[in-house]
Short mmCIF file of C-alpha atoms and ligand atoms in Angstrom, two decimals:
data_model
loop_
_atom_site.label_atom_id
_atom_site.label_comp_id
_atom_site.label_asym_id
_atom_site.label_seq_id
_atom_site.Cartn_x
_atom_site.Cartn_y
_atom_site.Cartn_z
CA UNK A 3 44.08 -151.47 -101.70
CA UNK A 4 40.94 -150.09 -103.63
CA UNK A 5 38.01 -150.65 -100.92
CA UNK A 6 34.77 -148.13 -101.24
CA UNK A 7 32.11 -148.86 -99.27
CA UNK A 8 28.38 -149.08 -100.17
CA UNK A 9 25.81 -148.98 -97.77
CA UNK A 10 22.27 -149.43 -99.94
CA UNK A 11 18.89 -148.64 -97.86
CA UNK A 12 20.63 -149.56 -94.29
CA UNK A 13 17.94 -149.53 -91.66
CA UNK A 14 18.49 -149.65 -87.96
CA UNK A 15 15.23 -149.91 -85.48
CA UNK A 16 15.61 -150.15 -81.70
CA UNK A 17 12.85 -151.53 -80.15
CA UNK A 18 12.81 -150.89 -76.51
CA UNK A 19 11.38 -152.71 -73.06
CA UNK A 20 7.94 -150.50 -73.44
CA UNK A 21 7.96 -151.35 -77.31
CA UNK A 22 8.84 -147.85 -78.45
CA UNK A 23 10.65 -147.78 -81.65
CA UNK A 24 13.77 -146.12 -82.68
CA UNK A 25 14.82 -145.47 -86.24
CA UNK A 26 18.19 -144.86 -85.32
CA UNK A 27 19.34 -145.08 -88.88
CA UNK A 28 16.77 -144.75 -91.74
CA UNK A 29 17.43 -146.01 -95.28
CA UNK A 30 20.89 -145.01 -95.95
CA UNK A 31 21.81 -145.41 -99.00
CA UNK A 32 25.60 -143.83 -99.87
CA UNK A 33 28.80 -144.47 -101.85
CA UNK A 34 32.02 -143.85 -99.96
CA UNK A 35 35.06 -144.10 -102.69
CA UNK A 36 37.83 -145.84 -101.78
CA UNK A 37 40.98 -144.52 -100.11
CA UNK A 38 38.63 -141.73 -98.68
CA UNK A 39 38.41 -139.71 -95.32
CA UNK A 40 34.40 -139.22 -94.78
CA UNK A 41 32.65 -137.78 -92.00
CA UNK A 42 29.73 -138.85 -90.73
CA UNK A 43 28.22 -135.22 -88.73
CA UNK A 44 25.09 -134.41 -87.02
CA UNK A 45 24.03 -134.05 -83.65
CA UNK A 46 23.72 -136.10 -80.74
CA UNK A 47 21.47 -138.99 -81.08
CA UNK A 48 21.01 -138.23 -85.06
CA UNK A 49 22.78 -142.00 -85.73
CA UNK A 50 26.23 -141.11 -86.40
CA UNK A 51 27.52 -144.32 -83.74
CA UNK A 52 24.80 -146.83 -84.85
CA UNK A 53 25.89 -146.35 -88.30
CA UNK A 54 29.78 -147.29 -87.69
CA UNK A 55 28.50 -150.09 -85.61
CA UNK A 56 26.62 -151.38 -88.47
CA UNK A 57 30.01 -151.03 -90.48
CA UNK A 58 31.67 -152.34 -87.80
CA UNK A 59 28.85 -155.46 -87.47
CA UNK A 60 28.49 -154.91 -83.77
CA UNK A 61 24.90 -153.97 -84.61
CA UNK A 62 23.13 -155.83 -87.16
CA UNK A 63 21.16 -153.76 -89.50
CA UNK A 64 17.10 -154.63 -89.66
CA UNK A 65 16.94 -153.73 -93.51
CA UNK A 66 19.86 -153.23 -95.97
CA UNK A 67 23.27 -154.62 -97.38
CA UNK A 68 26.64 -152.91 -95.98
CA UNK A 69 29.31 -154.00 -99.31
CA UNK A 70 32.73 -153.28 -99.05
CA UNK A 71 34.02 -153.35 -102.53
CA UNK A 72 32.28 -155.97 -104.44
CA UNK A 73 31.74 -158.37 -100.86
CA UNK A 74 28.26 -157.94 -99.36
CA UNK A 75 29.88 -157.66 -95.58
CA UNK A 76 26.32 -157.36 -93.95
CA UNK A 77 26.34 -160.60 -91.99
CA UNK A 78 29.90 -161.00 -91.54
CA UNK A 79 30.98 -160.75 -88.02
CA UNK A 80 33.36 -157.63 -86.82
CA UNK A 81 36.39 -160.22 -86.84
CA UNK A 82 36.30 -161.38 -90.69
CA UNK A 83 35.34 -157.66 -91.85
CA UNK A 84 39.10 -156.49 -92.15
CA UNK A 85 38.48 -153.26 -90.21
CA UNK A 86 39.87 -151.20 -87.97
CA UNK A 87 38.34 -149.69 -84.97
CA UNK A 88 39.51 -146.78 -83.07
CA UNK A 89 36.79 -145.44 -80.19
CA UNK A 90 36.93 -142.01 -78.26
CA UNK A 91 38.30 -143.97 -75.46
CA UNK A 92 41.73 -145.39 -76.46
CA UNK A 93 41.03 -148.93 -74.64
CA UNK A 94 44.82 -149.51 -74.69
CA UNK A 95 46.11 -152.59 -72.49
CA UNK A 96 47.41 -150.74 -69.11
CA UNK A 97 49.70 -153.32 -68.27
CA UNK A 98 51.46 -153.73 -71.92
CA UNK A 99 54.16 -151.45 -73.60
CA UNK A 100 53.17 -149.36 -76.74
CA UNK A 101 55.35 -152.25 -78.62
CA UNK A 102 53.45 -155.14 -77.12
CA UNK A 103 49.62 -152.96 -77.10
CA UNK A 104 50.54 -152.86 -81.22
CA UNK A 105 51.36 -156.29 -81.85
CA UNK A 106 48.74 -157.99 -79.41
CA UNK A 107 46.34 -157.88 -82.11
CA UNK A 108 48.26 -159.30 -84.82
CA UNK A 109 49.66 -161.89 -82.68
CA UNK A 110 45.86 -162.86 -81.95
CA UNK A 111 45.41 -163.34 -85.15
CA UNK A 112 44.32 -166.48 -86.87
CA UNK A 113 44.91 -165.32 -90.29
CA UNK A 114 48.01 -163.99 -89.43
CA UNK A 115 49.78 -167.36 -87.81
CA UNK A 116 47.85 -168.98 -91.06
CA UNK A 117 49.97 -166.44 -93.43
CA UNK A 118 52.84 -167.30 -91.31
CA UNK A 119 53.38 -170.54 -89.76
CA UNK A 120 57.01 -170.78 -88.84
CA UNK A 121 57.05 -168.73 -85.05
CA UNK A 122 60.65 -167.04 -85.33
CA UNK A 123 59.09 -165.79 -89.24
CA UNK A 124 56.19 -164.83 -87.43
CA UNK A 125 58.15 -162.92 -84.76
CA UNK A 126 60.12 -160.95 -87.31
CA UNK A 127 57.67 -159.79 -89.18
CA UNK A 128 55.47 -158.53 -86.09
CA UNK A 129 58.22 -156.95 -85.29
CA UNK A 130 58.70 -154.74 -88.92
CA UNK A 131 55.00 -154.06 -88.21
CA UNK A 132 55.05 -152.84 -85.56
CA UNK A 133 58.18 -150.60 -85.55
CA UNK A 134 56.42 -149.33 -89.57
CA UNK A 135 53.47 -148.36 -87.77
CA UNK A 136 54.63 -146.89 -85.28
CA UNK A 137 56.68 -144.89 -88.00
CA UNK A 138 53.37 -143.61 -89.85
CA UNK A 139 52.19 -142.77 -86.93
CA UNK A 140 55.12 -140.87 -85.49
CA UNK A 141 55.78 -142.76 -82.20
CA UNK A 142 59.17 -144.65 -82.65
CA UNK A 143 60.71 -143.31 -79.61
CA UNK A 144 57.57 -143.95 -77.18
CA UNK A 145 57.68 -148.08 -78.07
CA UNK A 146 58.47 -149.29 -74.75
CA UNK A 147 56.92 -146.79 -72.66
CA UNK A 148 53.21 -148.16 -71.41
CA UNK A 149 50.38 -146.08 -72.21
CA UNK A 150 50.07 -144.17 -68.63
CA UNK A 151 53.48 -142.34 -69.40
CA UNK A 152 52.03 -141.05 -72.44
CA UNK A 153 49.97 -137.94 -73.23
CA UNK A 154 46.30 -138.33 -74.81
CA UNK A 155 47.05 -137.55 -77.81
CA UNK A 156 50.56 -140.27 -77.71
CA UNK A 157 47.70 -142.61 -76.43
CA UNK A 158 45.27 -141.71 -79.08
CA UNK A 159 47.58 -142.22 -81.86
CA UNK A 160 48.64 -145.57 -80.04
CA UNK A 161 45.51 -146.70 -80.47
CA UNK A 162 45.25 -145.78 -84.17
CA UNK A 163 48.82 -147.86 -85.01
CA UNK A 164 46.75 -150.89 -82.92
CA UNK A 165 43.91 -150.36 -85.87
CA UNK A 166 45.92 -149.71 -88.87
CA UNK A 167 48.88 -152.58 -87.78
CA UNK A 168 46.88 -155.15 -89.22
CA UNK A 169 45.93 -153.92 -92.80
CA UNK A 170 42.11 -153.16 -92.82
CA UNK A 171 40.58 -152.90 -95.56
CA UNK A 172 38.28 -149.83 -93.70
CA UNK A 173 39.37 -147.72 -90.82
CA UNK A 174 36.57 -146.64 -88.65
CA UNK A 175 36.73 -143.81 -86.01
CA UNK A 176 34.24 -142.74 -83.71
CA UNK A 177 34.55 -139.63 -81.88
CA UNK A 178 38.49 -140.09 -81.92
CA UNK A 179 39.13 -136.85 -80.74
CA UNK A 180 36.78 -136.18 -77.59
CA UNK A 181 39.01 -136.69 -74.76
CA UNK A 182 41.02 -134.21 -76.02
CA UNK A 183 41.82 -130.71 -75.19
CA UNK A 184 41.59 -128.01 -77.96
CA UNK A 185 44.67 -127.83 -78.84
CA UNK A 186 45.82 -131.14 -79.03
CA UNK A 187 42.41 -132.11 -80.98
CA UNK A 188 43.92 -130.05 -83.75
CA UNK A 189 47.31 -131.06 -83.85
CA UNK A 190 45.80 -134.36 -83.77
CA UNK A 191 43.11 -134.19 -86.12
CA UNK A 192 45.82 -133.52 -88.70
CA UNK A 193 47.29 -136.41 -87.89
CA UNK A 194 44.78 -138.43 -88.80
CA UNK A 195 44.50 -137.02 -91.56
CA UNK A 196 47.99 -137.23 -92.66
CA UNK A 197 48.31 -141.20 -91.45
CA UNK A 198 45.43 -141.83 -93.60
CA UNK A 199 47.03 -140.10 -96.59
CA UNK A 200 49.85 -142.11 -96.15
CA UNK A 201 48.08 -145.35 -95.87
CA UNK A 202 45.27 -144.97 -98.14
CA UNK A 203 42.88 -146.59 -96.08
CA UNK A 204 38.95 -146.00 -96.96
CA UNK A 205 38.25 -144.22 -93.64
CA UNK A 206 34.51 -143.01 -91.83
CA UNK A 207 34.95 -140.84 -89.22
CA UNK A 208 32.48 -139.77 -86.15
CA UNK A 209 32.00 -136.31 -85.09
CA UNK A 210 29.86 -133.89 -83.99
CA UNK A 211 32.11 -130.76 -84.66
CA UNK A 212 31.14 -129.53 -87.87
CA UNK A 213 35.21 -127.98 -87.84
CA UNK A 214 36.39 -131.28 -87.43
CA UNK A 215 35.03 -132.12 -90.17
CA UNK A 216 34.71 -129.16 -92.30
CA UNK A 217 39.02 -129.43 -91.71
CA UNK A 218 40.00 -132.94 -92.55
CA UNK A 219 37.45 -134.73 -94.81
CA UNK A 220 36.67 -135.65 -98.30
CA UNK A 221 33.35 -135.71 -98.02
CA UNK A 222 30.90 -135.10 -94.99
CA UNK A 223 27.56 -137.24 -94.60
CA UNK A 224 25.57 -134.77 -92.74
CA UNK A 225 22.55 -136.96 -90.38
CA UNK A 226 19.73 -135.76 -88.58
CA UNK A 227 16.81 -138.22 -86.86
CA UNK A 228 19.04 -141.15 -88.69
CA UNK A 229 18.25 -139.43 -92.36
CA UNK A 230 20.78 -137.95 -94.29
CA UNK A 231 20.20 -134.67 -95.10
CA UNK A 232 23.56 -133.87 -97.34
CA UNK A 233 26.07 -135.95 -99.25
CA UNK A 234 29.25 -133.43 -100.63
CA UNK A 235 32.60 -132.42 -100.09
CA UNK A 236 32.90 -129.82 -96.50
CA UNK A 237 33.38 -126.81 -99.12
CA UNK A 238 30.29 -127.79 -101.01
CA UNK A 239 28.01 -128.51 -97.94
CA UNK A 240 29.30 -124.85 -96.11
CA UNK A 241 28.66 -122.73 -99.56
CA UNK A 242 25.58 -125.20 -100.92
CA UNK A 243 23.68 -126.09 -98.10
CA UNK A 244 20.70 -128.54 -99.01
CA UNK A 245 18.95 -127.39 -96.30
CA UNK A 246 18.44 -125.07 -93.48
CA UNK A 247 19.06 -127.91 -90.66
CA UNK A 248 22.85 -128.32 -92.80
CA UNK A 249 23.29 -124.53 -93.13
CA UNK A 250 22.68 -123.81 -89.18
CA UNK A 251 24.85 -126.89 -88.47
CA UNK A 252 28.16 -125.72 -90.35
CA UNK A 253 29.63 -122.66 -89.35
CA UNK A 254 30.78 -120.25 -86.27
CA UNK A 255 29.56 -118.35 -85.90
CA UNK A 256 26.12 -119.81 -86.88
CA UNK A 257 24.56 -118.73 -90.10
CA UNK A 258 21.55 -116.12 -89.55
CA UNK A 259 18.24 -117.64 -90.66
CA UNK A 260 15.89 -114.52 -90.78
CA UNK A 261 12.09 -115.01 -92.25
CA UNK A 262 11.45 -112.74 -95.29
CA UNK A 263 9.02 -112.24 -97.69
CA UNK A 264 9.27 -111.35 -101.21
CA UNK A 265 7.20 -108.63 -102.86
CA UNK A 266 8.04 -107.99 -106.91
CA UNK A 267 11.37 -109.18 -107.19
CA UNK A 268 13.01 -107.86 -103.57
CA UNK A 269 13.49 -108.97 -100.68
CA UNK A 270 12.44 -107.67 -97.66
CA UNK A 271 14.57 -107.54 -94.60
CA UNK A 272 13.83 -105.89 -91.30
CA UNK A 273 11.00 -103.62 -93.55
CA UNK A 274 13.45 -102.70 -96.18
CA UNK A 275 14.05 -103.76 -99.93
CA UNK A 276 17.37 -105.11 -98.94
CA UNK A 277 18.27 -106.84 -102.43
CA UNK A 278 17.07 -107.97 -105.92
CA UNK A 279 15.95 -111.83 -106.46
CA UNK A 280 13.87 -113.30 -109.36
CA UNK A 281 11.85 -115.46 -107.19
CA UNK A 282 8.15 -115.69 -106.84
CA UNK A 283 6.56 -113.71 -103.80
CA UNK A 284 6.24 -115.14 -100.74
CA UNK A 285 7.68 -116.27 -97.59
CA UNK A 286 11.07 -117.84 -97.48
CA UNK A 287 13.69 -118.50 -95.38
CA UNK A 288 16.85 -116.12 -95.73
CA UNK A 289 19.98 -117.46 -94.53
CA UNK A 290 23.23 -114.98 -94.38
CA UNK A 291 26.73 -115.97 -92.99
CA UNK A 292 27.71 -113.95 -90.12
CA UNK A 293 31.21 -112.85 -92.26
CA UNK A 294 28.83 -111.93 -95.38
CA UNK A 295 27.66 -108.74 -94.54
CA UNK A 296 29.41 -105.29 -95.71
CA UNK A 297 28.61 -102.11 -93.76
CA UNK A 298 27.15 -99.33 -96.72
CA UNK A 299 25.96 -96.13 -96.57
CA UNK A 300 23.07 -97.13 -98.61
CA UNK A 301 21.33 -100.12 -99.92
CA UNK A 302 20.57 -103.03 -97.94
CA UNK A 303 19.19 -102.45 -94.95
CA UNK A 304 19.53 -100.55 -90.95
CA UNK A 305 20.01 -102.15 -88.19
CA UNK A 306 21.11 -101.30 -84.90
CA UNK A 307 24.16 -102.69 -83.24
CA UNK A 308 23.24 -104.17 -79.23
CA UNK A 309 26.64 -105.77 -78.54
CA UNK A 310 30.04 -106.17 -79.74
CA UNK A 311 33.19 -108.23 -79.06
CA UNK A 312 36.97 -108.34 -80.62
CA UNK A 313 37.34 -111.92 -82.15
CA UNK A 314 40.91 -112.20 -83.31
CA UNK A 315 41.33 -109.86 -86.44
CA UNK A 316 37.68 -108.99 -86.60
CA UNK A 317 34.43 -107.31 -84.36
CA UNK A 318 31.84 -109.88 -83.91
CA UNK A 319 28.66 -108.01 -83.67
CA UNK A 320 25.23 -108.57 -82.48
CA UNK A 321 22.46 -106.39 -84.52
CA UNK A 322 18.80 -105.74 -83.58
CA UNK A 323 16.20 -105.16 -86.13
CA UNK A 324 12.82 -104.81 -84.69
CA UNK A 325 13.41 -107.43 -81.74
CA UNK A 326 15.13 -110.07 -84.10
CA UNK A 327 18.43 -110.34 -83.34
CA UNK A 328 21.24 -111.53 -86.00
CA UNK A 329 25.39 -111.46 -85.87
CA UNK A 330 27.96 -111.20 -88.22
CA UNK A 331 31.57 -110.41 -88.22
CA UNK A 332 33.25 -107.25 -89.25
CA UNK A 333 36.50 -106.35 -89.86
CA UNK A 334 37.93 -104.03 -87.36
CA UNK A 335 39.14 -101.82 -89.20
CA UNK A 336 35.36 -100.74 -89.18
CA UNK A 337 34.16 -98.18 -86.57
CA UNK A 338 31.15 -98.94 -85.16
CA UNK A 339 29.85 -98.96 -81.53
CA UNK A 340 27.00 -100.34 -79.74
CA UNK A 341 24.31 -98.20 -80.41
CA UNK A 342 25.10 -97.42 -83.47
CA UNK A 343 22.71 -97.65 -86.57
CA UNK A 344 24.19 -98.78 -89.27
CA UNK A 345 23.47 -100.36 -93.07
CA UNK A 346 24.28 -103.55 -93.94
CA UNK A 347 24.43 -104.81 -97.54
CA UNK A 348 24.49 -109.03 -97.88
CA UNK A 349 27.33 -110.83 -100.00
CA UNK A 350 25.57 -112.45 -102.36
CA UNK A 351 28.10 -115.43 -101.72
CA UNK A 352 26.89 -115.98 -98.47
CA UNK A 353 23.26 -115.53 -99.32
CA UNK A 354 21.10 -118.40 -99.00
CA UNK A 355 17.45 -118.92 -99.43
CA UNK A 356 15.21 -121.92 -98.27
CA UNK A 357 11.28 -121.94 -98.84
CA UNK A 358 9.39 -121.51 -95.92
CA UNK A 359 9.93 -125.51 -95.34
CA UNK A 360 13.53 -125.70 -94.95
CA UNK A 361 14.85 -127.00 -98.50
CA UNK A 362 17.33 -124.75 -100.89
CA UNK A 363 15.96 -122.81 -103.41
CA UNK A 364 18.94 -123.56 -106.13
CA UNK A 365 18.09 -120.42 -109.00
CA UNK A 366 17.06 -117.34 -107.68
P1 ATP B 292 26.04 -139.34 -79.97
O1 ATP B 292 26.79 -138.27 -80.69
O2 ATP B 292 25.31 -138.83 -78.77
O3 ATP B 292 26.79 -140.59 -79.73
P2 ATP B 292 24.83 -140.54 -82.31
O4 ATP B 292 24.53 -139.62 -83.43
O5 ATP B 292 26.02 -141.38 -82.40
O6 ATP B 292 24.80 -139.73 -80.95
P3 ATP B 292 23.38 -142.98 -81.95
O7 ATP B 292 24.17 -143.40 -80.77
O8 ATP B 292 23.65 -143.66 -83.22
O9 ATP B 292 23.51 -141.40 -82.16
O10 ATP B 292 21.82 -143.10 -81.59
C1 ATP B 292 20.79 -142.86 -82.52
C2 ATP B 292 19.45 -143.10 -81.85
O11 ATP B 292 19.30 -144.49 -81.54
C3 ATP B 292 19.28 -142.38 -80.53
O12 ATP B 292 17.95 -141.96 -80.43
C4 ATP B 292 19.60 -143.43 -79.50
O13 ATP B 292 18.93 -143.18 -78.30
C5 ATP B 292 19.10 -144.70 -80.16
N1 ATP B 292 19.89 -145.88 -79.77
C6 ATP B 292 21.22 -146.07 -79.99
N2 ATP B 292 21.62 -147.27 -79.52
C7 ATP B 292 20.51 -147.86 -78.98
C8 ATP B 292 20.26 -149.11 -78.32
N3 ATP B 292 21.24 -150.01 -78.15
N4 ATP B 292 18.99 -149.34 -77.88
C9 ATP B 292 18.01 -148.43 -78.07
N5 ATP B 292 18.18 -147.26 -78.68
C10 ATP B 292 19.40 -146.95 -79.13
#
């Protein structure tokens, strides 16, 4: 089913007791294309849950128009949207099997006993719903167990066949993978991913873990103070970043954000003409990934090394240059010790530089 979603200049105020305002969300305006997996990232309290709701139309919005496809959804309640709702909490039904926690929903549904009238019809095809479902989503076998013999992730999942068992037109998932632990978020992630392949639904997804969604997404919607600050695929928003709030949000290690100026066509790092740009002089903002930075014996510029630690296949490394501190990661094939003063020449690949502002300076 071809569903994108449009949200065009969605506004969300809270106004509380004392009369303070909130913009929770402020003037969104975004395309998601149909049959895509987009996450909505940012930090706590940046809008991501207000937004779903508004998608969801548990909150209404106080400016704006929520369309899915060519419908203008932003009155309709939650129950005539065609969505499906999965929260970090699984909310199954303690008492009732996997089966029965799948097909409650459908059986509740008017539409459904108006598509089909005749109860035993009805009953049949619940039950090829149910038992395809639970196919996609790779729980045949735990049908009749109740949702306190399975594992979080089995629960999880559970709760994603109760969303996608009735068709929507629009899966929405907030923070699906929170109750979690670290491994099982992974495996499960995938999942999602893989179940949403399969079924094609248009699908926004909650999180704040940039990996999350750097992993499994089409496109990330990066938010901060409700406004968007980035619209691209993960690649795109790790290697482009619009701004410095997006380029210290993806990545882990964090990117490096070191104030330099520019004096007739270098730039100066730690008191050094560390490489060649055609921008204007002045101060900027110099962003390097921690994994861009190649040890030289000239060029660049010195630092010396204040702490080190083995991460998997590389040395993560902590460097000082005049009191500033920055990290990056080395392979270990690399000697180097604490103490050590060494060069260090940026890839220009993971170069990026912001004017003294914040924003991306795009030709330099
Ligand atoms: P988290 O990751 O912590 O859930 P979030 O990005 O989902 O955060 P929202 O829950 O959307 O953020 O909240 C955005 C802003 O709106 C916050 O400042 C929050 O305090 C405020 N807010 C959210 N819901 C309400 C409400 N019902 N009444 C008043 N303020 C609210």
């Amino acid at each position: 089913m071809q569903m994108d979603i449009r949200l065009d200049g969605l506004t969300k105020t809270f106004t509380s007791k004392d009369r303070t305002e909130t913009i929770a969300v402020n003037n969104l305006s975004v395309t998601i294309p149909s049959g895509h997996l987009v996450g909505l990232l940012g930090p706590s309290g940046c809008g991501k849950s207000t937004t779903l709701f508004l998608l969801a139309g548990l909150h209404a919005p106080t400016s704006g128009k929520i369309y899915f496809g060519d419908e203008d959804v932003t009155m309709l309640p939650p129950e005539k949207r065609g969505i499906g709702l999965v929260f970090q909490n699984y909310a199954l039904y303690p008492h009732m099997t996997v089966y029965e926690n799948i097909a409650f929903p459908l059986r509740n549904s008017k539409s459904f006993k108006e598509k089909h009238p005749a109860a035993a019809e009805r009953r049949e095809e619940i039950d090829r719903i149910v038992k395809n479902t639970a196919r996609i989503v790779a729980i045949e076998e735990l049908l009749d167990r109740k949702p306190s013999q399975l594992s979080g992730g089995q629960q999880q999942r559970v709760a994603i066949a109760r969303a996608i068992a009735k068709q929507p037109k629009v899966l929405l998932l907030d923070e699906p993978l929170s109750n979690l632990d670290a491994r099982l978020r992974i495996q499960t992630r995938e999942e999602i991913r893989r179940i949403q392949q399969a079924t094609g639904i248009t699908t926004v997804f909650v999180t704040h873990d940039q990996e999350e969604a750097l992993s499994i997404t089409d496109e990330i919607i990066v938010m901060k103070d409700g406004i968007v600050q980035q619209v691209a695929e993960p690649q795109e928003t790790y290697v482009h970043p619009a701004n410095v709030f997006v380029a210290q949000f993806l990545g882990n290690p964090p990117i490096n954000m070191i104030d330099a100026d520019i004096r007739g066509g270098k730039v100066i790092i730690n008191g050094e003409e560390a490489f060649d740009t055609s921008l204007a002089d002045g101060s900027y903002k110099v962003g390097i990934r921690p994994e861009s930075f190649i040890l030289a014996s000239d060029g660049g510029f010195e630092a010396t090394i204040d702490f080190k630690a083995t991460v998997g296949r590389d040395f993560q490394v902590r460097f000082d240059m005049n009191g500033k501190y920055s990290e990056a990661l080395i392979e270990s094939d690399n000697r180097i010790e604490v103490g050590d003063k060494v060069r260090f020449v940026p890839k220009m690949s993971g170069v990026h530089i912001f004017s003294a502002d914040g924003n991306r300076i795009e030709e330099w």
